[in-house]
Amino acid sequence: MSTINQRPVSNTPIAYGLMSLSPTMGVINGMEVALEFEGALIEGNRKSILGVTDVSCFASFGIKGTEAASWLMSQSIQIPMNRNTWVEHEGYLVLRLGGSEFLIEGQYSEDQYSHEIFEKLARFNQATVAGVYKVQRADAAFILSGSEVLNMLSELCMLDLRDSALASNTLVMTQLASISAILLRHQLNGEQVYRVWCDGTYGAYMWNMLLEVARELGGGAVGLASHFRGTHK
Amino acid sequence: MSYQNKDNMRLAKKIGEWIDRDKVIKFSFEGEDYTGYEGDTITSALWANGVKVLGRSFKYHRARGVLSLANHDVNILVTDGVDTNIRADVVTLQSGMTLKVVNTEGGVVNDKKKIIDSISALLPVGFYYKAFHSPAVLFPFWEKFIRKAAGLGVVNFNYPRITQRKLNAYCDVLVIGAGPSGLSAALMAASNGLEVILVDENQQLGGSLVYDRAGGNAAKEMLDELSVKMAETPNIKVYTGSYAAGYYADHMVPIVTAKGITKVRAKTVIAATGAFEQPPVFRHNDLPGVMLGSAAQRLIYRYGVKPFNTCVVVTANAHGYRVALDLLNAGCTVVALVDMRAEADRDQYVGELARKGVKIYSSYCVYEALPSKSKLGVRGVTICPFDEKNGTSNTANSITLDCDGIAMSAGWAPAAALLYQSGMGVRFDNDIQQFVPNSLPNGIFAAGKVNGVYNIKQRGLDGMRAAAAALQYLGKSVETINVDHHQGASPSHFYPIVMHPKGKNFVDFDEDIAVKDFINAAQEGFDNIELMKRFTTVGMGPSQGKHSNMNAIRILAKIRNLPVEKIGTTTARPFFHPTPFGHLGGRSFHAHRLTTIHMWHKAANAVFVDVGAWSRPAYYQKSGLSRIETLQQEAIAVRQSVGIIDGGTLGKIEVCGPDAGLFLERFYTGKYIDQKVGTTRYALMLDESGVIVDDGIASRLAEQLFYLTVSTSNAAAVYREMQRWLQIWQLNVGLVNVTGAYGLINIAGPKSRDVLAKLVDIELSEANFPIGSALETQILGFSARIIRVGFVANLAYEIHMPSAQALNAWKALMQSGVKEGIRPFGTDTQRLLRLELGHHMPGYDTDGLTIPYEVGAEHALAMDKPFFVGQRSLQIIAKKPRNKILVSFVLPLDYSSEMPQDCNLVIDDGVIKGRVTSVSYSPAAKCVIGLAYVHPTQNQLGATFEIRTDNGSLAKATIVKTPFFNAE
Amino acid sequence: MAYQLLKFALGGEYKEPRFFRDCQTPKKSYDAIIIGGGGHGLAAAYYLAKDHGITNVAVLERGYIGGGNTGRNTAIVRSNYLTPDGVNFYDASVKLFQGLSTELDINLFYTNRGHFTLAHSESAMRTMRWRAEVNKHVGVKSEVVGTDEISKACPQLDISCSGKSPILGALYHEPGSIARHDAVAWGYARAADSMGVEIFQNTEVQSIDVKNDQVQGVQTNRGYIATGKVLSAVAGFTPRITKMVNLKTPIVIQPLQACVTEPMKPWLDTILVSGSLHVYVSQSSRGELVMGSALDPYEVHHTKSTFDFVEGLTSHIADMFPFLSNVKVVRQWAGMADVTPDFAPLMGITPIKGFYLDAGWGTWGFKATPISGKTMAHTLAHDKAHDLIHSFRLSRFDEYELTGEKGAASVGH
Amino acid sequence: MKLLNCPMNGLRPLGEFIYGGEYREMPNPNNSSDLEWASYVHYRDNAPGVKKEWWFHSPSGTWFIAERNTLSDEVLNTYLFGKAPFPKNENLSDGKLGDEKNTELSA
């Protein structure tokens, strides 16, 4: 009997959707993702019109239960106080999904990556904490950027997502391209972007739908490298 | 031979016209070349060229020209060879168009089908209910002719699939109609800080201000003033050339544009939709050259086209006088103005008309229009004194006037379809002879003509009144605005119908329905407006009664001697205008789910099958092998060595917390409280009527953690039901749906243990990890759950891991099994494998009525528990006799006749006793095996029953025990 | 035939009589009262008079005749059901339909077009085989066919459904037909009236008088009418009537929507149904495509249209016929359906003596019009359910004897 | 598309919801007759009027009760099961919805 303990590189949930595009791939956070599709110039332009970026590689941790909020606070994690809102804190986002479920997502930054918090969270043991349950997550996660994002979302989502209707720290659990998704508006490198999470098994479908509309509107696929200069092969 | 006189009818440039005379457009119509200008509609360009016969009517194939120029000239449908049923009155002329009229035989001028018109007396309304059916054998013969006559344009089967974008938009106030009241409403709402969307079906703003000018400038000046304000107001989003297709619940109004649909969700809606001009009814009111007054005005001011050279205006309201002045202004000779009214207060225009030499005939009607020799146009009119009270014409004193056209203005019908759809209550206002809103739902407002306001100044004010009401509704404090009730003569005549013994006085131009048809229908008992509509088909044509319903109501009221309001109206259904499939359908969202191993399957030539939203390998195609052969090979690999299947699509649910066992005991039929950690139990789910819904495996991974696998197609529904029951039972349980978050791989077969053992650090021996074991461990450095299962083989393992690692795990297992000849298999093979073991599958071997007793699942029912869903119903059902039971059967080893199929019937003495649910040749059992429902009296080991195969032969099956082969 | 046409041309005077009398004042009592002047109620009245000689009958219609689901359906007639009882019942209806134009002397435009139920999955193919086997067993022409045969009957159909859900085969039901639905009601009304049945329009039943579990009469806006027998034939409104007699049923009212296109030259000769895409479509004798979909997803007692219905329907039809992109939908409408848990009707006697149900018609009521009329007339006349409708009795729900139609529930029509 | 107010997520288009049928009180299975139980399982309060119904908001996984007039299709009120006007069970919940902590958050 032999044991392989070398944890292999994992696949983004949209891997199947990337196959025909042959992007330059790289490993971030243990997951192989698309860094670049057509080069900085083209993608920079796309990004300003309508860019779609797969960020499923961001570390994430899910938890729910009546005591989830207090447990997170006991771990010195700042949480949003109202349901369906989110906060950003020291390189990670905390989404409060409904009242008692949380999704914590690490944000990529150039120099340091907030591993610490996720290492701490990974040590969570359900058997020892009453009223708190781990939610295994495998979302497909996206960044939507550029001037035409609302145009795209107005076709794919029935909700009013304009600044006037979607408060800055509010998230919505709704349907995008007819499947369930979490959506919020966020600042990234000083630009307003929209973030989308959906069940990873719908990831390739979602990626293709987002790209189909983005291309019609003058945008397209944008690699991680266009958003995060520190990411490279 | 050229029939059309081809006068150049184009006028000198008109202020505010919609055409660009610098841009000449060439096109052809019925084989002849013409030119028009950018901004013309097809109809306006043709009329400018003197072309008057633009189409043929549907039923009698009568020549037709311009009627409304407002999107209900549905006799003027053309095809450009690609698209069909193009509405020439509103569709913008494009360069190079090659147009032909639809539904003619030999062209619009010489249409051979016009013969039908001359035998129209044989074909009164409803005639087809009374003909052709007897003798019955001949009906198919007649039907061929009827079917040939049906329909308008010919569909182009090569037309491309177009999917237009459908967008969602939001606003405080949606104003529909950009005439004076709509514009005023939008401006008022916007100036109070509201977000406004304004929509109008015409290409430019202004409504009747564009064309209803009475030969003067006042309307144009008012429009200019409003346009300046519009330009200064940023918070109005304007959609022109776009129509509001219907009103739907909670103020949702789809706006149809050339490029797609915008679904507007408004907080309030103001309908300033105006009114449709209604034709007076007289003999030959349908000839090319007879048109509505507003159509003549549209031709003049929008397109710079002269409607007639010499004309008569027939009217029953003030609008006709305005039309006459506009016609004079356009250089037409107005021979006479015929006013059907006895003593209307003669308005301000009478003097002006008289000064300009127009003779006015009061209390006269147009008795008939006189067709030209070719019957393709008007050569004159016969007018005569008219008693409007009785509707009688004094033909003894008739006068004939020469002219080439007639403008008609007898009244209006409110364009109230959206208001009706919103739930408006109406009353009939006798002062204006119109249905007006009596009650409107919350947040819905009406303004302008549709609200019964006709005075031009009051229309603007009424828009502001509606806007103020909308503002108040939204909580803004503004002063209420009051609008005067209508003063003076009615804008609509109470009965603009002139009888004629020879008929052809048309009410509905779409369907060629004349006055007599209504009288006859009523005589036959169809004297309710809805019955009349169905019997005569009035209002059922493509214009949906926009120019015919009101006259039909008036005629029925007269026949029944009832006031109009007692007749009521027909229901106004969406759409306001016919709307294309490509717009309505839009982009199609065909959501599908893939496991992370999908790309591996694809590369390995998997043949996929849809299971709900999922795409799963059914089997892996090998070149040179049939599907059946492939399945059997995959099955043999599992039986002899090891096979592997992607089960990532299975539902996976964690049930956690102190009450988890109790929860499962209520939700499923079995017992779980005493289940040992590290073991699995069967989980059978029933509905409240005792019917089988789903089954799966419950693995107890920790004291307070059960891990449930449920079937792929039921996963979402099972989780949903768990959530609901949990709310009702209020137990201390947490539910987590990890269907997408976990990958699942099943390796099965005698060598599966060896293959798996290389990758895990646990003892997999039979003694240590027997069937029914489950634990959490590590594989490839990440945590995984391993469950010893027995669905497809006696030795098999499910490995559950985070889905991002599933492909790695799959590859590692494939690698690990190279020596053993590991082979992937799909769902089709899986069905065969489980059949060989004798397992039934919910949804496959059960249907929507199957109870546990019918599939031998008594062992799974813990009837001694205090409660489980479906238990009480089972107690009732248990007392009843069974009428079917699922049995396992084999066919003789040498069976070589027609192969039975799933769903072939079990027949006993000519009576259906059951059916086959699963059947296949089994390579392991080396015979045909299957499951079938039979009557309980047939159920004895070794007994035989008969299956009727597709070709009708009977296959004799023997009931046997399972598994079907020696599995050890 | 020639006479039928010529008589309109001769004489000049239009001599056609009323289809049925304009009844205004009901008698004090009738032998039977039928609530609902749709196809079913009028057919029951006709067969009561014709088959059983019971002519002292009033039909009470709240609105106008044929104004409910009779005038709102997509006029499809077929008998390819799943259970032998269902197939036999509807087959008897098809047979009555075939002779009905002659019997009622009105052209119902009953036209035999053939009916394809398309299967887009292996499991749908299995269900098709099941239905075909049962149909064949009781002598109804249905068979599973492959895509070649579908293409032959309808060459315009994109068998791949735009690549989204390829068609694998179909259940072909040769007798599938369409008819002019309004005319069915008018024909029965005229025939019933001619035998003495009185039809009252604009007559609403406000309550039903029951004493000692026996019907005594009905209260209407035209006054009280005594009777010992009341038939409720008001699909879509059944719960409002059963509430009057405190009778519990499993019916849930759900809207069913439909729409039509503008007329085009006939090209679609068959009736197509797709359970997976939730659509059915045929082309009427006017040249319109008549299209429908599955039931609306929740209970509501009104007939308002929804936009999502027409969005979904057009998208799916365009998958089947991509060239329709610029063909236009003219009108949409809705009806209310009595939906039962086992997708079979509720017919026959009830625990209240003299109160009979003709209900639970879901989306398949039109095609049953003649046979429901005939069997309900029999049931009223004998105070005992006709054999053909035994499985449709209300008490099956108390007895846990639901019909097997539930087994393979899908879009049918 | 009609709008429905999810107590946890606010006003949403109907397409985000799944109808869960009429809310019915289950009779005590131990002391109801077979007929009473069959009636509970199969029969419905089906005449038009204001009904309590189950609705499920799909993207968030929220079951709730809606009071709806089935004649006008007007929704009068929506709330989580176990909240007013139902008698409240102070015990426990599934830890997702309807617990006291969550309700305090509904600002």
XYZ file of C-alpha atoms in Angstrom, chain C residues 209-216 228 245-247 350-355 383:
19
model
C -80.472 23.739 -2.061
C -79.676 20.419 -0.390
C -81.843 18.834 2.256
C -81.125 15.476 3.868
C -78.243 14.947 1.460
C -80.627 15.243 -1.491
C -80.606 18.094 -3.987
C -83.831 20.115 -3.914
C -83.900 16.728 -7.950
C -72.845 21.597 -1.456
C -69.872 21.231 0.940
C -68.291 18.573 -1.205
C -71.350 11.960 -5.366
C -72.282 11.450 -1.723
C -75.019 14.044 -2.261
C -77.977 12.428 -3.893
C -78.910 14.173 -7.105
C -75.631 16.036 -7.362
C -78.604 7.585 -11.011
